[in-house]
Short mmCIF file of C-alpha atoms and ligand atoms in Angstrom, two decimals:
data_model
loop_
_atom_site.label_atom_id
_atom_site.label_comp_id
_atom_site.label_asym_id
_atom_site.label_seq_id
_atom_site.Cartn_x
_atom_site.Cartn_y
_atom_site.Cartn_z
CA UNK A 1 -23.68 -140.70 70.13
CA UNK A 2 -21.05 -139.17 68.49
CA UNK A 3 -23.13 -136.27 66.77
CA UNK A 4 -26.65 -135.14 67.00
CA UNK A 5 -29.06 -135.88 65.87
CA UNK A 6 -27.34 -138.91 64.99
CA UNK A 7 -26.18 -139.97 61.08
CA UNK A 8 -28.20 -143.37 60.32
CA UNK A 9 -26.90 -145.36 57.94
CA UNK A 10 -29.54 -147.64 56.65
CA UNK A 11 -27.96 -150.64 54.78
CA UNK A 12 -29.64 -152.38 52.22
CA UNK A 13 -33.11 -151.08 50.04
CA UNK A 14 -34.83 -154.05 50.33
CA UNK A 15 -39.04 -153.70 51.66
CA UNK A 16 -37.37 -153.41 55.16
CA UNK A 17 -34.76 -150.72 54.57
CA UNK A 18 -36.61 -148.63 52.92
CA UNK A 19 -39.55 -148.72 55.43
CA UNK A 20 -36.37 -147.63 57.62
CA UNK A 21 -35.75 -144.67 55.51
CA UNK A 22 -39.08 -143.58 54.64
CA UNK A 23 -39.20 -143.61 59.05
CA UNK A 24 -36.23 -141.60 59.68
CA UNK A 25 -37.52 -138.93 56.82
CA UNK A 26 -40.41 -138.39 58.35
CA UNK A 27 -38.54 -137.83 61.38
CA UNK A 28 -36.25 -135.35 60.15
CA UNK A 29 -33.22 -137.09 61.08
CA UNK A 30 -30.32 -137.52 58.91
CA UNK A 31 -29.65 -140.91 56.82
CA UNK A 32 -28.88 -142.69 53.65
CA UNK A 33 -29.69 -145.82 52.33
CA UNK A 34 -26.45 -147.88 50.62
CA UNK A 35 -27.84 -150.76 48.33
CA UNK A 36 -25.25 -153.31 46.91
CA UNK A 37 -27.31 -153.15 43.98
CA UNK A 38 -30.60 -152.03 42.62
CA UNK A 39 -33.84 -151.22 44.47
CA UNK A 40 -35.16 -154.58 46.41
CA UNK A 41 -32.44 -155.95 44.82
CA UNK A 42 -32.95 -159.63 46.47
CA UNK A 43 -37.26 -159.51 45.34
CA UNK A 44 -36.02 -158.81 42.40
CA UNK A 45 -33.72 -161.75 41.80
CA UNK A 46 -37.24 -164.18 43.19
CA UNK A 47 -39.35 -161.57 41.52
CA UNK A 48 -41.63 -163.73 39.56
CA UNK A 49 -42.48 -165.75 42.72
CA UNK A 50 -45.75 -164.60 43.96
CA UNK A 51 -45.82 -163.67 47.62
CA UNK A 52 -48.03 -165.69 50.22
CA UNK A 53 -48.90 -163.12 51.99
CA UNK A 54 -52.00 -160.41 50.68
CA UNK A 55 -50.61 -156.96 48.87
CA UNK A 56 -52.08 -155.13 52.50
CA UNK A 57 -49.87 -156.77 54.59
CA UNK A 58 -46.38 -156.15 52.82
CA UNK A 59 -47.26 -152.26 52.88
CA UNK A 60 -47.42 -149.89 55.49
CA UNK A 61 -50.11 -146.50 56.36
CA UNK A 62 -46.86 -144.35 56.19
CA UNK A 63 -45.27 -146.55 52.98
CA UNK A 64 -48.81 -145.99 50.90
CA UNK A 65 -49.27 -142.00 52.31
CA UNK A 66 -45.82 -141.66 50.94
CA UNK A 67 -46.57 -142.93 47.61
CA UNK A 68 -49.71 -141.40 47.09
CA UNK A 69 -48.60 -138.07 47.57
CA UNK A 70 -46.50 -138.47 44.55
CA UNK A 71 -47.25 -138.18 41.12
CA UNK A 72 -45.86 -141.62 40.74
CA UNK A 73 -48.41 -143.63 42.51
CA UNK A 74 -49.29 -146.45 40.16
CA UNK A 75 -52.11 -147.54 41.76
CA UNK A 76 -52.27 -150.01 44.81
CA UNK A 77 -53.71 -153.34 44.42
CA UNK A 78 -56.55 -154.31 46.32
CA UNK A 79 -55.11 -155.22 50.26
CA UNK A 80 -56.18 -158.98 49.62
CA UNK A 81 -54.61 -159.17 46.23
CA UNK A 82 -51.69 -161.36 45.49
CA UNK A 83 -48.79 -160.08 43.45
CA UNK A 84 -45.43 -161.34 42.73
CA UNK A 85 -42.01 -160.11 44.22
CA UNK A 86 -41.47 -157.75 40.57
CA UNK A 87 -44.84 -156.68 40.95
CA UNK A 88 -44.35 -155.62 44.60
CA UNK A 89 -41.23 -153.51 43.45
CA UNK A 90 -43.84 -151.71 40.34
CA UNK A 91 -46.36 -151.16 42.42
CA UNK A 92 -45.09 -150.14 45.70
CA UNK A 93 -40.71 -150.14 46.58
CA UNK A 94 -39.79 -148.07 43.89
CA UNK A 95 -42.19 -145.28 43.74
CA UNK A 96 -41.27 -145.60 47.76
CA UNK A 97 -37.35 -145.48 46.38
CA UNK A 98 -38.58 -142.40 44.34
CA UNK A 99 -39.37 -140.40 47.75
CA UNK A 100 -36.30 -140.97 49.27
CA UNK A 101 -34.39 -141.11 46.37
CA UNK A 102 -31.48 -138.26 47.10
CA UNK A 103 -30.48 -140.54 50.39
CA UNK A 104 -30.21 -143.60 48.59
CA UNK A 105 -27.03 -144.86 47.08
CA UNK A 106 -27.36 -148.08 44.84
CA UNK A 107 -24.35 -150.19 43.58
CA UNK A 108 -22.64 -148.54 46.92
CA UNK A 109 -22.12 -152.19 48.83
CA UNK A 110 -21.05 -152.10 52.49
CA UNK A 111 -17.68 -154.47 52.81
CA UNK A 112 -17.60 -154.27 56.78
CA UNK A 113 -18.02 -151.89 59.11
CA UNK A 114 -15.71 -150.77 62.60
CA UNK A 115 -15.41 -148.14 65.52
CA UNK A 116 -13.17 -145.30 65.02
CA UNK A 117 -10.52 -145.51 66.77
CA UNK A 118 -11.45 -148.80 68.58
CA UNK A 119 -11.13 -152.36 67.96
CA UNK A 120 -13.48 -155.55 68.53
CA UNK A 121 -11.69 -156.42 71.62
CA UNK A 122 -11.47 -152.88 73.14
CA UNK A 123 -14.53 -151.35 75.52
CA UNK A 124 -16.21 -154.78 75.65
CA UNK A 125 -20.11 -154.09 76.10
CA UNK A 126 -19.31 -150.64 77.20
CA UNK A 127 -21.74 -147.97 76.18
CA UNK A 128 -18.61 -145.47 75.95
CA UNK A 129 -18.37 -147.04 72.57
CA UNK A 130 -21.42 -145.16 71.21
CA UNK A 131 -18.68 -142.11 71.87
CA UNK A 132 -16.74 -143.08 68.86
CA UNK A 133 -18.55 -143.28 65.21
CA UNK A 134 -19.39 -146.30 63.12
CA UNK A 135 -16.90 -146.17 60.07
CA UNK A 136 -17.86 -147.96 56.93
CA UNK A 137 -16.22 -149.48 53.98
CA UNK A 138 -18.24 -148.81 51.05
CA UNK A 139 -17.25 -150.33 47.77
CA UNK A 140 -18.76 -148.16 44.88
CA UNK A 141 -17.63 -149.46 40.93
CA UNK A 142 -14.63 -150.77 42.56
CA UNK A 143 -13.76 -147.27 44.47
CA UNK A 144 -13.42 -148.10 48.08
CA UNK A 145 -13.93 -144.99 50.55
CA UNK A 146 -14.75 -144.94 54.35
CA UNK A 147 -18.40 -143.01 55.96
CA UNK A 148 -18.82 -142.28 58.82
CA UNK A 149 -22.65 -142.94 61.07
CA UNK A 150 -23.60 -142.97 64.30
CA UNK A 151 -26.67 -145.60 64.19
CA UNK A 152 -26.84 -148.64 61.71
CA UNK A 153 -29.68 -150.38 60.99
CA UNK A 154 -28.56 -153.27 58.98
CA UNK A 155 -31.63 -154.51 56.83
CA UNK A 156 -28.82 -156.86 54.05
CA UNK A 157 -31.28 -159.89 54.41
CA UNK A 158 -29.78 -163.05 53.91
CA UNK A 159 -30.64 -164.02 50.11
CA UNK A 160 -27.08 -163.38 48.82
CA UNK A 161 -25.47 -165.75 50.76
CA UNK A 162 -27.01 -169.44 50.51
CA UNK A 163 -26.12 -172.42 52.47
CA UNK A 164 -24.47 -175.34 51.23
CA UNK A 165 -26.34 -178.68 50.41
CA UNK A 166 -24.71 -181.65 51.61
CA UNK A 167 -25.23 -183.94 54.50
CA UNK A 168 -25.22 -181.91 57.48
CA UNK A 169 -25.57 -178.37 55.90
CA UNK A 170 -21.65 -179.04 55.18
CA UNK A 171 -20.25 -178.82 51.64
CA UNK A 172 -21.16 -181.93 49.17
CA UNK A 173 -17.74 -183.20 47.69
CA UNK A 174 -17.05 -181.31 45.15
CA UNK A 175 -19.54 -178.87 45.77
CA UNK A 176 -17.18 -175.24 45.68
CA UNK A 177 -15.75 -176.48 42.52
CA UNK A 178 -19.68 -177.03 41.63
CA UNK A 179 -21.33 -173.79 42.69
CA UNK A 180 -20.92 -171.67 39.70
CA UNK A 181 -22.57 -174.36 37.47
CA UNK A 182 -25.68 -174.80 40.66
CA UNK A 183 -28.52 -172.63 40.83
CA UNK A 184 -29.24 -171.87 44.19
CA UNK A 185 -32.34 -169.94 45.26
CA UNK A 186 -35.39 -169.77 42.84
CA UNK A 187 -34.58 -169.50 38.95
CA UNK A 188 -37.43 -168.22 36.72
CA UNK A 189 -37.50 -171.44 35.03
CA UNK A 190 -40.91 -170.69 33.15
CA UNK A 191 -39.68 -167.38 32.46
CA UNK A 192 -36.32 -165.85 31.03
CA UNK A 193 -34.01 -169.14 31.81
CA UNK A 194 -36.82 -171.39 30.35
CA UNK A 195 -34.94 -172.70 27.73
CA UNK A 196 -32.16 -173.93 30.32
CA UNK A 197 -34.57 -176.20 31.56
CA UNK A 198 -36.72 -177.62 28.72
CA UNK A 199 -36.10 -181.55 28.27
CA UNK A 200 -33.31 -181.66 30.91
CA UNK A 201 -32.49 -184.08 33.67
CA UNK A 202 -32.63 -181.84 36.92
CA UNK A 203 -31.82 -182.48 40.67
CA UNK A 204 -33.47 -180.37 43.28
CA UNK A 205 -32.51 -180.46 46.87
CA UNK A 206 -34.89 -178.86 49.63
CA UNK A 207 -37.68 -179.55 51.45
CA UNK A 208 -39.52 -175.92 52.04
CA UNK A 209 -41.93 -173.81 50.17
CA UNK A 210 -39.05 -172.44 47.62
CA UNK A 211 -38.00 -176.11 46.28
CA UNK A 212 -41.94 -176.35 46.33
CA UNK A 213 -41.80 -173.63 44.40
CA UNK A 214 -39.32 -174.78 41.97
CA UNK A 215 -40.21 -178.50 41.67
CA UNK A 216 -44.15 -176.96 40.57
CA UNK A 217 -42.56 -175.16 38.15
CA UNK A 218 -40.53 -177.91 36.46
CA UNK A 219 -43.74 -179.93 36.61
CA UNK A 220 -45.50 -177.57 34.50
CA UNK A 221 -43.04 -177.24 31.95
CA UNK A 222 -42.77 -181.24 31.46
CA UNK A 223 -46.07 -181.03 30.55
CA UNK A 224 -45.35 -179.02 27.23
CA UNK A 225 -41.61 -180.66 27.22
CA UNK A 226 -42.20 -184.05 28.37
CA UNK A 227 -38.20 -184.98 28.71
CA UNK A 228 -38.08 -182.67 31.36
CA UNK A 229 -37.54 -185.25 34.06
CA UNK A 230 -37.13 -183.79 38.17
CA UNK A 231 -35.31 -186.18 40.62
CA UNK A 232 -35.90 -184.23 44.06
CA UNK A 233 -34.44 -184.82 47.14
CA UNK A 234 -34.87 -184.58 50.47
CA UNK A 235 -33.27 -185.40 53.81
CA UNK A 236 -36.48 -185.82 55.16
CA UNK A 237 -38.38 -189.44 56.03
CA UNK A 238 -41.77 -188.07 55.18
CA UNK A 239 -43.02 -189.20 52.22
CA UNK A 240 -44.74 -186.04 51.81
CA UNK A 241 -42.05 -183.38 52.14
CA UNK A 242 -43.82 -180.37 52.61
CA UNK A 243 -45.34 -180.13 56.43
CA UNK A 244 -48.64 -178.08 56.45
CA UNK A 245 -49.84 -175.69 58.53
CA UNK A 246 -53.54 -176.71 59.63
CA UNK A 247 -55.99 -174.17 59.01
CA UNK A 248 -53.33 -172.07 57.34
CA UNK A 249 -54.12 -168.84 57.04
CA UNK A 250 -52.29 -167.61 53.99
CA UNK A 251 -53.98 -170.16 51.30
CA UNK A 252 -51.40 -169.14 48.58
CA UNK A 253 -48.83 -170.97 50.81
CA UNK A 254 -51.21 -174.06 51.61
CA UNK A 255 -51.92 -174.60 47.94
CA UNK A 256 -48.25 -174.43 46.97
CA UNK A 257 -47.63 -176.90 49.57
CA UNK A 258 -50.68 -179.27 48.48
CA UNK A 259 -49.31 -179.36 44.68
CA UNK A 260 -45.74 -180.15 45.53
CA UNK A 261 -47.05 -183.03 48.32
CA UNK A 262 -49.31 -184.21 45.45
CA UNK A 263 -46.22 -184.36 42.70
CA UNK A 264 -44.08 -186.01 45.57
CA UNK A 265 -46.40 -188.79 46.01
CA UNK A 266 -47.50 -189.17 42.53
CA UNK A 267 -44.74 -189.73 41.16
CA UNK A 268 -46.28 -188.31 38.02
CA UNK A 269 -45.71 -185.46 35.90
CA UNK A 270 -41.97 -186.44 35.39
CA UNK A 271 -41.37 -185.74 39.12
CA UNK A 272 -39.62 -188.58 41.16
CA UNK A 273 -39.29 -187.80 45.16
CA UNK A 274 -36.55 -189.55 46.95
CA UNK A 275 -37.16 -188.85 50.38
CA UNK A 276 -34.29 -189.31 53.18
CA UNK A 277 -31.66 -189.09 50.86
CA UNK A 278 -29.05 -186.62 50.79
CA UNK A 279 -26.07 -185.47 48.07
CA UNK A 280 -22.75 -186.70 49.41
CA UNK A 281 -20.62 -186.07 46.15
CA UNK A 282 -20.86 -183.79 42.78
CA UNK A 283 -18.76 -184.06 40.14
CA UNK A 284 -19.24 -181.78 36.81
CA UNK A 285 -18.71 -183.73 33.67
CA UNK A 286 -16.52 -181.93 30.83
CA UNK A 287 -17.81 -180.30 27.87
CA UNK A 288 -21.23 -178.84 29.49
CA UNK A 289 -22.35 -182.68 29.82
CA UNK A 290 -23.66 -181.69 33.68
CA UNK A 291 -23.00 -183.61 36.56
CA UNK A 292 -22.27 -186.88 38.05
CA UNK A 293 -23.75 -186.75 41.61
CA UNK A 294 -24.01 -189.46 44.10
CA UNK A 295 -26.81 -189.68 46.52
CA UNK A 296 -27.10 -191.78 49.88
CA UNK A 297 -30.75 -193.36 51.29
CA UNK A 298 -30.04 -194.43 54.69
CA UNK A 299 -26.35 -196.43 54.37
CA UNK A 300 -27.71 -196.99 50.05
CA UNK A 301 -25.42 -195.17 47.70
CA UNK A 302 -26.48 -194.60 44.07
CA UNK A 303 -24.82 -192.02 41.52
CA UNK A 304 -27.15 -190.28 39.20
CA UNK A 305 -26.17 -188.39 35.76
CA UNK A 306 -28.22 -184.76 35.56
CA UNK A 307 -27.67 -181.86 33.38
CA UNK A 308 -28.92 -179.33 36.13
CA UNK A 309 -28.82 -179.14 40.04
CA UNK A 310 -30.98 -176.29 41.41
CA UNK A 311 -30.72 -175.82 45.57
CA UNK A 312 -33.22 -174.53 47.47
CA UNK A 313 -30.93 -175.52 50.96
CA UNK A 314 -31.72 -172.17 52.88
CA UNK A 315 -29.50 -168.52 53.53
CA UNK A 316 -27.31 -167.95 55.54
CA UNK A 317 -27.23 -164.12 56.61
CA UNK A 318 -23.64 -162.20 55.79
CA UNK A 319 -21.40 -161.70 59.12
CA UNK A 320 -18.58 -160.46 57.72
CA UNK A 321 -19.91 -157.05 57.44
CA UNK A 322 -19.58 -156.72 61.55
CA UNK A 323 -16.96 -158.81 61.89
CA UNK A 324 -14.95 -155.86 63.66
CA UNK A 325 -17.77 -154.87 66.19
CA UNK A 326 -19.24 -156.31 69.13
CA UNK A 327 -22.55 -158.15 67.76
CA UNK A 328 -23.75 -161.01 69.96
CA UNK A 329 -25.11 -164.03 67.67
CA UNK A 330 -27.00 -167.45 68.28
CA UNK A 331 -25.52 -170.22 68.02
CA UNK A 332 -27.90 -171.77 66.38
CA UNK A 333 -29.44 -169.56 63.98
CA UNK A 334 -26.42 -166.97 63.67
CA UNK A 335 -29.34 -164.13 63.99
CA UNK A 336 -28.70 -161.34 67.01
CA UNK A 337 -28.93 -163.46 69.92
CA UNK A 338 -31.52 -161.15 71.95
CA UNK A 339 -34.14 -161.69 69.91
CA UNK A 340 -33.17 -165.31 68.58
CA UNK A 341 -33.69 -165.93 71.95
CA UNK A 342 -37.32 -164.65 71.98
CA UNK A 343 -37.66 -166.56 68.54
CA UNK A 344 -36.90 -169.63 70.59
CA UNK A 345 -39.45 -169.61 73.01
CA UNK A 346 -42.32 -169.60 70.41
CA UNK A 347 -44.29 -172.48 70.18
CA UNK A 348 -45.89 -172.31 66.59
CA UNK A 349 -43.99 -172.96 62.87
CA UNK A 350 -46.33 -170.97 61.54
CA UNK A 351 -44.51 -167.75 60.77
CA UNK A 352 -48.25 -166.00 60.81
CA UNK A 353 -48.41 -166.63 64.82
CA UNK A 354 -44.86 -164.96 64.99
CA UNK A 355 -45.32 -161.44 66.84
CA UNK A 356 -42.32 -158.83 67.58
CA UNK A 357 -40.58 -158.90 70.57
CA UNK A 358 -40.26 -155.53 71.43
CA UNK A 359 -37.39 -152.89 71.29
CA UNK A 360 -35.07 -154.20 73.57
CA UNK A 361 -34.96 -157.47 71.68
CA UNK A 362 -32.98 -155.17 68.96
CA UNK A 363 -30.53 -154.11 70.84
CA UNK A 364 -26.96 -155.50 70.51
CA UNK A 365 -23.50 -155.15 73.08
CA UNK A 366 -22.63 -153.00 70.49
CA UNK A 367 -24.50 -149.71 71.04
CA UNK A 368 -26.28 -148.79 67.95
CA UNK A 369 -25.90 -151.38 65.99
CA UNK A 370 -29.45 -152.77 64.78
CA UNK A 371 -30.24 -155.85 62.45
CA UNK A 372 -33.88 -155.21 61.16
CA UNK A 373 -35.89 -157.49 58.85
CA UNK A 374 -34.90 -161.54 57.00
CA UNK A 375 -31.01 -160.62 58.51
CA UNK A 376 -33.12 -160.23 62.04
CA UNK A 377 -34.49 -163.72 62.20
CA UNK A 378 -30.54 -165.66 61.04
CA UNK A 379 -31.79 -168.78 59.35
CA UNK A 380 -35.10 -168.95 60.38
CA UNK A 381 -36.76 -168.26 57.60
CA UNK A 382 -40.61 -167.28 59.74
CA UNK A 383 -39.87 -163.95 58.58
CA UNK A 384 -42.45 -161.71 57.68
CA UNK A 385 -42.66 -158.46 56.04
CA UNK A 386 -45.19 -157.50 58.62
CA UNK A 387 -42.59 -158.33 61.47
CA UNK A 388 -39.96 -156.16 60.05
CA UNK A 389 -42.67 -153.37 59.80
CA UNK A 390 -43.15 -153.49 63.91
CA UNK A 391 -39.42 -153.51 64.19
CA UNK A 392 -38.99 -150.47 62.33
CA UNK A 393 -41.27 -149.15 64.55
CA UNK A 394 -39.58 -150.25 67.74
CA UNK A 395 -36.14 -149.62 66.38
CA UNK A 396 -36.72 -145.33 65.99
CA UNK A 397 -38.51 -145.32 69.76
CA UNK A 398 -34.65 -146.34 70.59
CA UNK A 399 -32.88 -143.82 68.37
CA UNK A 400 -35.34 -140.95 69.31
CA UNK A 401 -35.41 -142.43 73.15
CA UNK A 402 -39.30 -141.67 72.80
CA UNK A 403 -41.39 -144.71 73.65
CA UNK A 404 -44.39 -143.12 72.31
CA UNK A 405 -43.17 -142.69 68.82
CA UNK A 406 -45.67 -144.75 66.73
CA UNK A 407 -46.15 -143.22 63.19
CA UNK A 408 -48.12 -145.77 62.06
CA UNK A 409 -50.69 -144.81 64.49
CA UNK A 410 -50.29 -141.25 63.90
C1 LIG B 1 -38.99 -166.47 47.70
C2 LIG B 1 -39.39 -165.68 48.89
C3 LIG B 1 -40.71 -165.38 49.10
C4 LIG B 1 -41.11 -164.65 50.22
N1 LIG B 1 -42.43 -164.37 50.38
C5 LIG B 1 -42.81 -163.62 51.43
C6 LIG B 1 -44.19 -163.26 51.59
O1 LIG B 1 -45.05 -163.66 50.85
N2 LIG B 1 -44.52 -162.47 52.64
C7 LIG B 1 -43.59 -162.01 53.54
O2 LIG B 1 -43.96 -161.27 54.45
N3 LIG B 1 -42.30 -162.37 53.42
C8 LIG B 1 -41.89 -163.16 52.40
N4 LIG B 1 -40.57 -163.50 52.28
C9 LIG B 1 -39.63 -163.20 53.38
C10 LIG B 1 -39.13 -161.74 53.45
O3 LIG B 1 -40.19 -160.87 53.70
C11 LIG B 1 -38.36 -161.31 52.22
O4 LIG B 1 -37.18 -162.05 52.19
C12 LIG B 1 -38.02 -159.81 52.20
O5 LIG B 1 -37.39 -159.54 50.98
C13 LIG B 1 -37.14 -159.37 53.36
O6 LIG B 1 -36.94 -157.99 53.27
P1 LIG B 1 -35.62 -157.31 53.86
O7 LIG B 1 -35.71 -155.86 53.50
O8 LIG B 1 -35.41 -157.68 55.26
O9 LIG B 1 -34.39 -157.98 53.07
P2 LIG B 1 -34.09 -158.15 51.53
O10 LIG B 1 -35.30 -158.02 50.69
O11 LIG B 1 -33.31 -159.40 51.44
O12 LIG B 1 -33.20 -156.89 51.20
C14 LIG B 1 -31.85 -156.76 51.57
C15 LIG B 1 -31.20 -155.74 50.67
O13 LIG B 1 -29.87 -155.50 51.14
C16 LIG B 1 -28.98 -155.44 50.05
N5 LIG B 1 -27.64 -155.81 50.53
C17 LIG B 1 -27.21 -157.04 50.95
N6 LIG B 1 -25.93 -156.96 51.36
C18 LIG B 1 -25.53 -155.67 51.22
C19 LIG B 1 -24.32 -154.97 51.48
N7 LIG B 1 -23.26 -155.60 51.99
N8 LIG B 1 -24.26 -153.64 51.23
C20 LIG B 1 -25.36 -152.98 50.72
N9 LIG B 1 -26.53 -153.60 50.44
C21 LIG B 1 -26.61 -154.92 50.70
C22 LIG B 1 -29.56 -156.46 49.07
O14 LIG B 1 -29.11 -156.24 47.76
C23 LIG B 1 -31.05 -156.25 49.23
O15 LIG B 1 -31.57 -155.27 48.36
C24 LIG B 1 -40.14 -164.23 51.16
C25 LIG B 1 -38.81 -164.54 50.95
C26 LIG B 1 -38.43 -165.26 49.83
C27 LIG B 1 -36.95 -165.57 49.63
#
C-alpha cells in the first residue's frame, strides 16, 4: 500500500457502507464515507416498502453497541419486528451516520476512480499496483476535485441504475425517449405520489417481489378509486407470476407473493395479468395524454393506451465508476467475477440459503479494490443485508492481514 495504515475510502452510506465505516472506526484506521446523496440514500427512495427480513437481522452487535452508546438511540425494535426501509433509517442508519458522522461526506458522488500514475492497461494483475494510490473523482455541488486512498470498498448498490424493459432486457422502442415519463423501481403510490395514480390506466412490467409489491399496492387503491385499472405484464408463461419459496422462511415475503399470485389469477380488483407478453414499442402521446404501448403474446401484437408505466425490470450495478482499473466482472451478472462465481454454484433461489464465500471471494486483479454489499451480488438480486454484514467482516481480515479479526464475536 501506498501509506500506512492505509486511507479507506468507503463509497456509498447505504446499511452496507456504513457497517464498513462503523468497522474501520473501531479499528482505528483512517477512512471516509462519500455518499452521492443523503444517508441510505437508495432505502430511502423504497422507504415505505417494508423489509422481509426481521429488524435483528438487518443490524449488527457492533451497529446496535454503537448506537446505544449515544444519546441518540431511539430505541430498537424488537429483533423479530418488521419495519419499513424509512423506518430502518429512524431507528437504526442514521443514529449509526451520527457516530461516524465527521468521516462522512454526503452529496460528495464518486464519478470514477484510477491509479496514479498508471493506466487500465499498465501492470496487468500485478500486485506492484497496490504501490501507486487509488485517485478519485469526487463531484461535490458541481465542484469536481481528485482524493487520494489506498483501499476502496465500493458499497454504491445497484438501485440507481435500472435495467431496461423490453424483450430481451434491451431497450423497448421508444423507450430512452420514454424514461423520464416511466417510473422505474417502487413509487409510494399509497403515499406522497398517490394522487398520480388514483383512477389511472397503469402498465406494470416485472415478475419479482417489487412489481409484487407495486401491483398490491395499485390493488388497494382501486378499491377506494375503482377506475384505477392495472394491466401487468410479464414475460413469464406461468400463470401465476410470482414463484414461491416452499416453506419460506421470511413469511413477509411469502405473503406478498400469495396476494400478488391471487390478484394475477383473479383477475379481480381491477388487476388484469397478461402473462408471456412483453413491451416491444412505447410511444408518449402529446399533451400529458400517456402512452401508446404495444405489447406481443407469443407472435400476437396488441397496442394498449395507459396514462402510467411503472417498471420493476431489475438494476443494473454502475461500472463506470472503475472503468479505469483492473476489476474482473461476470459475464453474466456483471458482479466481481470471484465471487459471482461462488454465487453460481449454489443450488437454492432462496436468497435465505445464500451463505458468504469467504475473503478471498472479495478480492479483485486490482489490489484493493473491494465491492461489498447489493453492488457484490451484480444482478442477482439474493442479496441480503445479513450477507453484506459477513463480508464486512471478511473484507477488514484482508486490510488488517489478520485472519482472526472478528468484531462481531468480540
Ligand atoms: C425494495 C427492496 C427491498 C429489500 N428488502 C430487503 C430485506 O428485507 N432484507 C434484506 O436483507 N435485503 C433487502 N433488500 C436488498 C438489500 O439489502 C438492499 O438493497 C440494501 O439497501 C443494500 O445495501 P447496500 O449498502 O449494499 O446498498 P444501497 O443501500 O443500495 O446503498 C448504496 C449507497 O451508495 C450511494 N451511491 C451510489 N452511487 C454512488 C456514487 N457514485 N458515489 C457515492 N455514493 C454513491 C447510494 O446513494 C446509496 O446510498 C431489499 C432491496 C430492495 C430494493
Amino acid at each position: 500500500m501506498a501509506t500506512s495504515p492505509p486511507r479507506i475510502a468507503i463509497l456509498g452510506a447505504g446499511p452496507i457502507g456504513l457497517e464498513a465505516g462503523l468497522y474501520a472506526r473501531q479499528l482505528k484506521l483512517p477512512y471516509t464515507i462519500f455518499e452521492q446523496g443523503r444517508i441510505g440514500e437508495h432505502v430511502m427512495r423504497w422507504g415505505h416498502v417494508k423489509l422481509f427480513s426481521p429488524f435483528g437481522m438487518n443490524t449488527t452487535s457492533l451497529g446496535r453497541k454503537a448506537v446505544a452508546s449515544t444519546r441518540l438511540d431511539p430505541g430498537f425494535p424488537a429483533d423479530d419486528q418488521f419495519v419499513t426501509g424509512r423506518e430502518h433509517i429512524e431507528r437504526y442508519l442514521t443514529p449509526l451516520a451520527e457516530v461516524l458522522r465527521d468521516r462522512i461526506k454526503t452529496e460528495s458522488r464518486v464519478v470514477s476512480i484510477g491509479r496514479a500514475g498508471l493506466y487500465k492497461h499498465e501492470g496487468v494483475g500485478d500486485p506492484a499496483r497496490a504501490k501507486s494510490p487509488f485517485v478519485l473523482v469526487l463531484r461535490e455541488k458541481q465542484l469536481e476535485r481528485y482524493e487520494e486512498a489506498d483501499v476502496i470498498l465500493d458499497c454504491t448498490g445497484s438501485y440507481s441504475h435500472h435495467r431496461w424493459l423490453g424483450p430481451s432486457g434491451l431497450l423497448a422502442l421508444g423507450e430512452a425517449q420514454a424514461e423520464p415519463s416511466i417510473a422505474y423501481g417502487l413509487p409510494d403510490i399509497l403515499g406522497d405520489v398517490k394522487r398520480d395514480y388514483i383512477n389511472k390506466a397503469i402498465l406494470v412490467i416485472g415478475a419479482g417481489y417489487s412489481a409484487a409489491t407495486t401491483v398490491c399496492s395499485l390493488a388497494k387503491l382501486s378499491l377506494e378509486h375503482n377506475s384505477t385499472w392495472t394491466t401487468w405484464v410479464s414475460r413469464s408463461p406461468q400463470t401465476q407470476p410470482l414463484r414461491r419459496i416452499p416453506n419460506d422462511p421470511l413469511r413477509e415475503r411469502d405473503k406478498l407473493a400469495v396476494s400478488a399470485n391471487l390478484l394475477a389469477t383473479r383477475d379481480d380488483d381491477n388487476v388484469e395479468y397478461r402473462a408471456n407478453t412483453v413491451v416491444e414499442q412505447i410511444e408518449v402521446l402529446q399533451q400529458n395524454q400517456g402512452f401508446r404501448v404495444m405489447l406481443r403474446t407469443g407472435n400476437q401484437k396488441k397496442p394498449l393506451e395507459v396514462e402510467k408505466i411503472i417498471a420493476n425490470v431489475g438494476y443494473t450495478p454502475d461500472r463506470t465508476i472503475y472503468r479505469e482499473l483492473q476489476i474482473h466482472e461476470c459475464y453474466a451478472s456483471f458482479g466481481p467475477m470471484k465471487l459471482a462465481a461462488a454465487l453460481m454454484g449454489q443450488k437454492s433461489n432462496d436468497c435465505m440459503k445464500q451463505v458468504c464465500h469467504g475473503p478471498e471471494s472479495l478480492r479483485n486483479p486490482e489490489p484493493n479494490y473491494f465491492i461489498l454489499g447489493a453492488k457484490s451480488f451484480g444482478r442477482n438480486a439474493q442479496f441480503l443485508l445479513r450477507l453484506g454484514f459477513e463480508q464486512v467482516r471478511d473484507v477488514f481480515t484482508l486490510i488488517t492481514g489478520d485472519a482472526k479479526v472478528d468484531l462481531y464475536r468480540a
